[in-house]
Amino acid sequence: MNLKARLLFVALILGALPAAHAQLAWEKTELEFRPKLGEKEVVAQFRYENKGTKQVTFKNLKSTCGCTVASLKKNEVEPGEKGEITATFSIGGRTGLQHKAVMVETDDPAQPTLNLQLHVYIPEALSMQPSFVYWQTGEEPKPKTITIKAGEGVAISKLDVSSSIPDFTTKVKRGSKDGEFLVSVQPKNTAQALTATLTIKPDYPKTLYASARVTPPGSLGDFR
Amino acid sequence: MTRDLLRQTALLLVIALVPAIGQAVYYRDRVSWNAPAVEKDEVTIEQARAWGANVLWVDARPDDQFARQHVPNAVPLNEDRWDELLPRFLETWSPDRRVVVYCSSQSCAASHEVARRLREQAGLPAVFVLHGGWEAWLEGNK
């Protein structure tokens, strides 16, 4: 290798070095939360520090879900400056383990994009499976069962179920496990279309709603 | 000898490049090597359209986006108000209609989550997700 080629090689290596380290150092890029029953939202703070020698500008923050709103106090981060991105996740009617992400875009060539992740385990006071039972018109009106289960730390000893129309009868019995109830639903007949809302009231401050229907058979056939 | 070989290789590459560029320009809207693959519970806009009136469209986007614009006759069902919206959706559902859930853009996971809950919690049999989401529907209706 001649001298010119060697110098070019060294220059390329040196030129690439500053780009190899991202300027923003993040305390954590993944956070885990376990909100309590009844909590409406989770607020996550992703802290960073500009450990480089140049200003970094946030160009864009994009959430993968309309339920998560990300915000910044300012877009420019001076060398040595610390800050945070706040991501507010609205729980709404979500249950179970939720993974949400915020994509961060900066003008730092070493790390132009970064995903900040939230893992949220949302407890469920009461679960219902299935929340919908249906029969096709003319089908034998056999009873169908909805299982209600109490979540962790929730105790229920009693459950009342009522139908919005008298064409369905309901019976409740205890399941094989603690906090489990089996709701048997049966239409009196399936001669005509029917729609009912079943109101399920345990001795716990939460009411569940299930749906029961007798529906005309579809022209495409039964998907079940 | 080596120079000739290099020249011929370069010539072949240039010749191959011309139709490649032409194809990339001609098919730019139809084929993309960056496009995510259609997942097994997804349907394309063409498939959903072929089902015609036997599709029940479900909009899994937040309320404000649904209010702004939505697929004609679509039913709103998002996880922000799941308990409230699910009974309304179930009143509209019938066994002869396939359910196609959409949210906004390919990165949105809400449609997959809503479809999963409809299958697992409500026990519905034919629930699909629109590949490409709301943007695919807009694109297909230009």
Short mmCIF file of C-alpha atoms in Angstrom, two decimals:
data_model
loop_
_atom_site.label_atom_id
_atom_site.label_comp_id
_atom_site.label_asym_id
_atom_site.label_seq_id
_atom_site.Cartn_x
_atom_site.Cartn_y
_atom_site.Cartn_z
CA MET A 1 0.00 0.00 0.00
CA ASN A 2 1.53 3.39 -0.97
CA LEU A 3 1.55 6.40 1.31
CA LYS A 4 -1.47 8.08 -0.29
CA ALA A 5 -3.57 4.97 0.07
CA ARG A 6 -2.50 4.55 3.70
CA LEU A 7 -3.38 8.17 4.50
CA LEU A 8 -6.77 7.77 2.84
CA PHE A 9 -7.41 4.60 4.85
CA VAL A 10 -6.47 6.31 8.13
CA ALA A 11 -8.64 9.33 7.26
CA LEU A 12 -11.61 7.06 6.56
CA ILE A 13 -11.19 5.24 9.87
CA LEU A 14 -10.84 8.52 11.81
CA GLY A 15 -13.82 9.99 9.99
CA ALA A 16 -15.95 7.02 10.92
CA LEU A 17 -14.99 7.03 14.62
CA PRO A 18 -17.13 9.92 15.93
CA ALA A 19 -20.16 8.47 14.16
CA ALA A 20 -19.75 5.16 15.95
CA HIS A 21 -21.06 6.50 19.30
CA ALA A 22 -24.53 7.89 19.75
CA GLN A 23 -24.53 11.22 21.51
CA LEU A 24 -27.66 10.58 23.56
CA ALA A 25 -27.21 8.12 26.41
CA TRP A 26 -30.50 6.68 27.62
CA GLU A 27 -31.01 5.55 31.20
CA LYS A 28 -33.40 2.83 29.93
CA THR A 29 -35.08 2.27 26.60
CA GLU A 30 -37.55 -0.31 27.95
CA LEU A 31 -39.79 0.18 30.97
CA GLU A 32 -42.18 -2.22 32.65
CA PHE A 33 -45.29 -1.28 34.62
CA ARG A 34 -47.88 -3.11 36.68
CA PRO A 35 -50.70 -0.64 37.33
CA LYS A 36 -53.21 -1.40 40.07
CA LEU A 37 -56.84 -2.32 39.40
CA GLY A 38 -58.82 0.76 38.43
CA GLU A 39 -55.87 2.92 37.38
CA LYS A 40 -56.63 4.85 34.21
CA GLU A 41 -53.18 5.55 32.78
CA VAL A 42 -49.48 4.81 33.00
CA VAL A 43 -46.88 7.57 32.75
CA ALA A 44 -43.43 6.46 31.60
CA GLN A 45 -40.38 8.70 31.67
CA PHE A 46 -37.44 7.83 29.43
CA ARG A 47 -34.43 9.83 30.66
CA TYR A 48 -31.49 10.79 28.45
CA GLU A 49 -28.28 12.79 28.57
CA ASN A 50 -26.33 14.29 25.70
CA LYS A 51 -22.84 12.89 26.30
CA GLY A 52 -21.50 14.17 23.01
CA THR A 53 -19.96 17.46 22.02
CA LYS A 54 -22.70 18.63 19.64
CA GLN A 55 -26.30 19.68 20.01
CA VAL A 56 -28.84 16.94 19.23
CA THR A 57 -32.26 17.82 17.85
CA PHE A 58 -35.33 15.60 18.18
CA LYS A 59 -37.00 15.55 14.78
CA ASN A 60 -40.00 13.39 15.45
CA LEU A 61 -41.76 11.26 18.08
CA LYS A 62 -44.16 8.65 16.80
CA SER A 63 -46.24 6.25 18.82
CA THR A 64 -47.42 2.87 17.49
CA CYS A 65 -50.78 3.34 19.17
CA GLY A 66 -53.24 6.22 19.49
CA CYS A 67 -53.46 5.21 23.16
CA THR A 68 -49.88 6.38 23.86
CA VAL A 69 -48.99 10.06 23.72
CA ALA A 70 -45.32 11.01 23.81
CA SER A 71 -44.10 14.49 24.66
CA LEU A 72 -40.89 16.46 25.09
CA LYS A 73 -40.19 19.71 26.94
CA LYS A 74 -37.80 20.92 24.22
CA ASN A 75 -36.46 19.60 20.96
CA GLU A 76 -32.81 20.70 21.24
CA VAL A 77 -30.42 18.99 23.67
CA GLU A 78 -27.12 20.78 24.34
CA PRO A 79 -23.96 18.82 25.20
CA GLY A 80 -24.15 17.68 28.85
CA GLU A 81 -27.86 18.45 29.08
CA LYS A 82 -30.29 15.94 30.58
CA GLY A 83 -33.96 15.53 29.79
CA GLU A 84 -36.77 13.07 29.39
CA ILE A 85 -39.46 11.90 27.03
CA THR A 86 -42.79 11.33 28.73
CA ALA A 87 -45.06 8.66 27.29
CA THR A 88 -48.60 8.52 28.66
CA PHE A 89 -50.44 5.30 27.98
CA SER A 90 -54.24 5.32 28.43
CA ILE A 91 -55.44 1.95 29.69
CA GLY A 92 -59.04 2.28 28.44
CA GLY A 93 -60.62 -1.15 28.04
CA ARG A 94 -57.32 -2.96 27.53
CA THR A 95 -56.37 -5.99 29.59
CA GLY A 96 -53.39 -8.31 29.96
CA LEU A 97 -49.87 -7.67 28.75
CA GLN A 98 -49.55 -4.69 26.44
CA HIS A 99 -46.49 -3.72 24.42
CA LYS A 100 -46.37 -0.14 23.19
CA ALA A 101 -43.52 1.70 21.50
CA VAL A 102 -42.48 5.27 20.78
CA MET A 103 -40.19 5.79 17.82
CA VAL A 104 -37.73 8.64 18.36
CA GLU A 105 -36.05 10.36 15.43
CA THR A 106 -33.02 12.63 15.97
CA ASP A 107 -30.42 14.37 13.82
CA ASP A 108 -27.67 12.28 15.45
CA PRO A 109 -26.18 10.31 12.52
CA ALA A 110 -24.94 7.57 14.88
CA GLN A 111 -28.48 6.84 16.07
CA PRO A 112 -31.06 8.52 13.85
CA THR A 113 -33.92 6.36 15.16
CA LEU A 114 -34.58 4.56 18.41
CA ASN A 115 -37.53 2.61 19.81
CA LEU A 116 -38.59 3.28 23.38
CA GLN A 117 -40.70 0.45 24.69
CA LEU A 118 -43.35 0.13 27.37
CA HIS A 119 -44.48 -3.21 28.69
CA VAL A 120 -47.61 -2.88 30.78
CA TYR A 121 -49.39 -5.69 32.57
CA ILE A 122 -52.99 -4.61 33.12
CA PRO A 123 -54.81 -6.64 35.75
CA GLU A 124 -58.39 -7.69 35.17
CA ALA A 125 -60.85 -7.66 38.05
CA LEU A 126 -63.23 -10.06 36.32
CA SER A 127 -62.93 -11.96 33.08
CA MET A 128 -65.70 -13.42 30.97
CA GLN A 129 -65.36 -16.13 28.35
CA PRO A 130 -67.08 -15.90 25.90
CA SER A 131 -68.76 -12.50 26.05
CA PHE A 132 -71.18 -13.52 23.31
CA VAL A 133 -73.37 -16.57 22.79
CA TYR A 134 -75.59 -17.13 19.79
CA TRP A 135 -77.88 -19.63 18.11
CA GLN A 136 -79.09 -19.72 14.55
CA THR A 137 -82.84 -19.68 13.94
CA GLY A 138 -84.19 -23.21 13.89
CA GLU A 139 -81.19 -24.54 15.83
CA GLU A 140 -81.89 -26.68 18.89
CA PRO A 141 -82.05 -24.26 21.86
CA LYS A 142 -79.37 -25.99 23.94
CA PRO A 143 -77.88 -24.02 26.85
CA LYS A 144 -74.50 -22.35 26.35
CA THR A 145 -72.10 -21.44 29.12
CA ILE A 146 -70.29 -18.23 29.94
CA THR A 147 -67.45 -18.58 32.47
CA ILE A 148 -66.77 -15.69 34.85
CA LYS A 149 -63.47 -15.63 36.73
CA ALA A 150 -62.29 -13.29 39.48
CA GLY A 151 -58.86 -11.78 38.89
CA GLU A 152 -55.90 -11.89 41.26
CA GLY A 153 -56.74 -10.33 44.61
CA VAL A 154 -60.45 -10.09 43.81
CA ALA A 155 -62.94 -12.09 45.85
CA ILE A 156 -66.49 -12.72 44.71
CA SER A 157 -68.93 -15.00 46.48
CA LYS A 158 -72.15 -14.28 44.61
CA LEU A 159 -73.24 -13.46 41.07
CA ASP A 160 -76.62 -12.28 39.72
CA VAL A 161 -77.47 -12.43 36.02
CA SER A 162 -80.45 -10.88 34.27
CA SER A 163 -81.51 -10.79 30.63
CA SER A 164 -82.85 -7.62 29.00
CA ILE A 165 -85.66 -9.69 27.40
CA PRO A 166 -87.60 -12.62 28.92
CA ASP A 167 -86.88 -14.89 25.92
CA PHE A 168 -83.60 -16.08 27.47
CA THR A 169 -83.27 -17.91 30.75
CA THR A 170 -80.08 -17.83 32.80
CA LYS A 171 -78.75 -20.01 35.62
CA VAL A 172 -75.64 -19.46 37.73
CA LYS A 173 -73.56 -22.13 39.43
CA ARG A 174 -70.11 -22.17 40.99
CA GLY A 175 -67.19 -23.39 38.96
CA SER A 176 -64.55 -25.87 40.08
CA LYS A 177 -62.07 -23.16 41.11
CA ASP A 178 -62.25 -20.36 43.65
CA GLY A 179 -63.85 -17.22 42.24
CA GLU A 180 -65.18 -19.06 39.18
CA PHE A 181 -68.84 -19.02 38.14
CA LEU A 182 -70.62 -20.68 35.24
CA VAL A 183 -73.55 -18.84 33.69
CA SER A 184 -75.83 -21.03 31.62
CA VAL A 185 -77.82 -19.16 28.95
CA GLN A 186 -80.68 -20.67 26.96
CA PRO A 187 -83.24 -19.21 24.55
CA LYS A 188 -86.82 -20.39 25.15
CA ASN A 189 -87.02 -21.10 21.43
CA THR A 190 -85.07 -20.23 18.28
CA ALA A 191 -88.01 -19.67 15.94
CA GLN A 192 -87.27 -15.98 15.50
CA ALA A 193 -84.36 -13.55 15.75
CA LEU A 194 -83.66 -12.28 19.27
CA THR A 195 -81.08 -9.98 20.82
CA ALA A 196 -80.48 -9.65 24.54
CA THR A 197 -77.98 -8.00 26.82
CA LEU A 198 -77.09 -10.04 29.87
CA THR A 199 -76.20 -7.98 32.90
CA ILE A 200 -73.84 -9.80 35.25
CA LYS A 201 -73.56 -8.33 38.73
CA PRO A 202 -71.14 -9.87 41.22
CA ASP A 203 -70.74 -8.69 44.81
CA TYR A 204 -67.84 -6.55 43.61
CA PRO A 205 -68.10 -3.00 42.24
CA LYS A 206 -67.96 -3.96 38.57
CA THR A 207 -70.78 -4.96 36.24
CA LEU A 208 -70.17 -7.10 33.18
CA TYR A 209 -72.29 -7.19 30.04
CA ALA A 210 -72.58 -10.14 27.72
CA SER A 211 -74.65 -10.51 24.57
CA ALA A 212 -77.00 -13.32 23.57
CA ARG A 213 -78.61 -13.61 20.17
CA VAL A 214 -80.70 -15.83 17.98
CA THR A 215 -79.75 -14.87 14.46
CA PRO A 216 -80.87 -15.99 10.99
CA PRO A 217 -78.40 -18.41 9.41
CA GLY A 218 -76.03 -16.81 6.94
CA SER A 219 -76.07 -17.34 3.22
CA LEU A 220 -72.35 -18.11 3.36
CA GLY A 221 -72.94 -20.98 5.75
CA ASP A 222 -71.85 -21.35 9.31
CA PHE A 223 -68.26 -20.30 9.99
CA ARG A 224 -68.10 -22.20 13.26
CA MET B 1 -6.53 -9.72 -20.34
CA THR B 2 -7.71 -8.65 -16.83
CA ARG B 3 -8.72 -5.25 -18.16
CA ASP B 4 -10.83 -6.90 -20.88
CA LEU B 5 -12.51 -9.11 -18.34
CA LEU B 6 -13.36 -6.14 -16.13
CA ARG B 7 -14.67 -4.18 -19.11
CA GLN B 8 -16.94 -7.04 -20.19
CA THR B 9 -18.23 -7.52 -16.64
CA ALA B 10 -19.03 -3.81 -16.39
CA LEU B 11 -20.78 -3.92 -19.76
CA LEU B 12 -22.94 -6.87 -18.67
CA LEU B 13 -23.85 -5.08 -15.44
CA VAL B 14 -24.89 -1.95 -17.35
CA ILE B 15 -26.98 -4.04 -19.76
CA ALA B 16 -28.70 -5.77 -16.83
CA LEU B 17 -29.28 -2.47 -15.05
CA VAL B 18 -31.39 -0.95 -17.86
CA PRO B 19 -34.35 -3.40 -17.64
CA ALA B 20 -33.99 -3.50 -13.84
CA ILE B 21 -34.45 0.28 -13.60
CA GLY B 22 -37.32 0.13 -16.09
CA GLN B 23 -39.07 -2.55 -14.05
CA ALA B 24 -38.52 -0.69 -10.77
CA VAL B 25 -40.09 2.46 -12.27
CA TYR B 26 -42.98 0.63 -13.99
CA TYR B 27 -43.91 -1.50 -10.98
CA ARG B 28 -43.09 1.10 -8.31
CA ASP B 29 -46.64 1.09 -6.90
CA ARG B 30 -47.22 -2.63 -7.20
CA VAL B 31 -44.21 -4.43 -5.87
CA SER B 32 -42.07 -3.38 -2.97
CA TRP B 33 -39.28 -5.34 -1.39
CA ASN B 34 -39.84 -3.28 1.75
CA ALA B 35 -43.52 -4.12 2.03
CA PRO B 36 -44.36 -6.32 5.03
CA ALA B 37 -45.70 -9.75 4.15
CA VAL B 38 -49.40 -10.46 4.54
CA GLU B 39 -49.82 -12.26 7.86
CA LYS B 40 -52.01 -15.35 8.15
CA ASP B 41 -54.96 -13.56 9.78
CA GLU B 42 -54.79 -10.68 7.30
CA VAL B 43 -56.65 -10.03 4.07
CA THR B 44 -55.74 -7.63 1.32
CA ILE B 45 -58.09 -4.89 0.18
CA GLU B 46 -58.68 -6.86 -3.04
CA GLN B 47 -59.79 -9.97 -1.09
CA ALA B 48 -62.05 -7.95 1.21
CA ARG B 49 -63.61 -6.19 -1.76
CA ALA B 50 -64.29 -9.51 -3.46
CA TRP B 51 -66.46 -10.48 -0.45
CA GLY B 52 -68.70 -7.50 -1.28
CA ALA B 53 -71.61 -6.84 1.10
CA ASN B 54 -70.71 -9.89 3.19
CA VAL B 55 -68.06 -7.90 5.04
CA LEU B 56 -68.64 -6.18 8.35
CA TRP B 57 -65.98 -3.48 8.59
CA VAL B 58 -64.67 -2.71 12.08
CA ASP B 59 -62.76 0.49 12.75
CA ALA B 60 -60.24 -0.05 15.58
CA ARG B 61 -58.88 3.50 15.45
CA PRO B 62 -59.49 6.08 18.20
CA ASP B 63 -62.90 7.84 18.21
CA ASP B 64 -61.64 11.12 16.74
CA GLN B 65 -60.17 9.37 13.69
CA PHE B 66 -63.36 7.38 13.18
CA ALA B 67 -65.43 10.59 13.43
CA ARG B 68 -63.26 12.28 10.80
CA GLN B 69 -63.64 9.57 8.18
CA HIS B 70 -64.20 5.83 8.02
CA VAL B 71 -65.09 2.99 5.67
CA PRO B 72 -68.81 3.33 4.79
CA ASN B 73 -71.00 1.43 7.30
CA ALA B 74 -67.98 0.52 9.45
CA VAL B 75 -68.66 -0.08 13.14
CA PRO B 76 -66.36 1.59 15.68
CA LEU B 77 -64.71 -0.84 18.09
CA ASN B 78 -61.56 0.37 19.81
CA GLU B 79 -59.94 -0.71 23.04
CA ASP B 80 -60.32 2.75 24.59
CA ARG B 81 -64.04 2.03 25.03
CA TRP B 82 -64.14 -1.74 24.58
CA ASP B 83 -66.83 -2.56 27.18
CA GLU B 84 -69.15 0.07 25.80
CA LEU B 85 -68.64 -0.55 22.07
CA LEU B 86 -68.54 -4.36 22.02
CA PRO B 87 -72.29 -4.89 22.72
CA ARG B 88 -73.16 -2.42 19.95
CA PHE B 89 -70.90 -4.25 17.54
CA LEU B 90 -72.40 -7.63 18.48
CA GLU B 91 -75.88 -6.32 17.68
CA THR B 92 -74.68 -5.59 14.13
CA TRP B 93 -72.79 -8.86 13.64
CA SER B 94 -74.38 -11.76 11.80
CA PRO B 95 -72.95 -15.19 10.94
CA ASP B 96 -73.07 -14.55 7.19
CA ARG B 97 -70.63 -11.65 7.37
CA ARG B 98 -66.88 -11.85 7.65
CA VAL B 99 -65.42 -9.29 10.02
CA VAL B 100 -62.54 -7.17 8.68
CA VAL B 101 -60.80 -4.99 11.26
CA TYR B 102 -58.60 -2.05 10.31
CA CYS B 103 -56.55 0.58 12.06
CA SER B 104 -54.22 3.23 10.75
CA SER B 105 -51.11 2.16 8.81
CA GLN B 106 -49.13 -1.06 8.87
CA SER B 107 -47.38 -0.26 12.14
CA CYS B 108 -50.63 -0.10 14.09
CA ALA B 109 -51.23 -3.14 16.27
CA ALA B 110 -54.74 -2.18 17.40
CA SER B 111 -56.50 -4.04 14.59
CA HIS B 112 -54.69 -7.30 15.42
CA GLU B 113 -55.54 -6.87 19.10
CA VAL B 114 -59.23 -6.15 18.41
CA ALA B 115 -59.40 -9.13 16.02
CA ARG B 116 -57.78 -11.38 18.63
CA ARG B 117 -60.27 -10.31 21.30
CA LEU B 118 -63.22 -10.85 18.96
CA ARG B 119 -62.00 -14.36 18.24
CA GLU B 120 -60.96 -15.32 21.78
CA GLN B 121 -63.30 -13.36 24.04
CA ALA B 122 -66.44 -13.09 21.89
CA GLY B 123 -65.82 -16.42 20.16
CA LEU B 124 -66.45 -15.09 16.64
CA PRO B 125 -65.30 -17.41 13.88
CA ALA B 126 -64.39 -15.33 10.80
CA VAL B 127 -62.37 -12.31 11.87
CA PHE B 128 -59.62 -10.84 9.70
CA VAL B 129 -57.31 -7.83 9.71
CA LEU B 130 -57.00 -5.53 6.71
CA HIS B 131 -53.40 -5.64 5.46
CA GLY B 132 -52.11 -2.06 5.24
CA GLY B 133 -55.03 -0.72 7.29
CA TRP B 134 -56.94 2.47 6.64
CA GLU B 135 -54.26 3.74 4.25
CA ALA B 136 -54.69 0.62 2.08
CA TRP B 137 -58.43 1.27 1.95
CA LEU B 138 -57.86 4.90 0.93
CA GLU B 139 -55.33 3.82 -1.69
CA GLY B 140 -57.75 1.21 -3.05
CA ASN B 141 -60.51 3.79 -3.38
CA LYS B 142 -58.61 6.49 -5.27
#
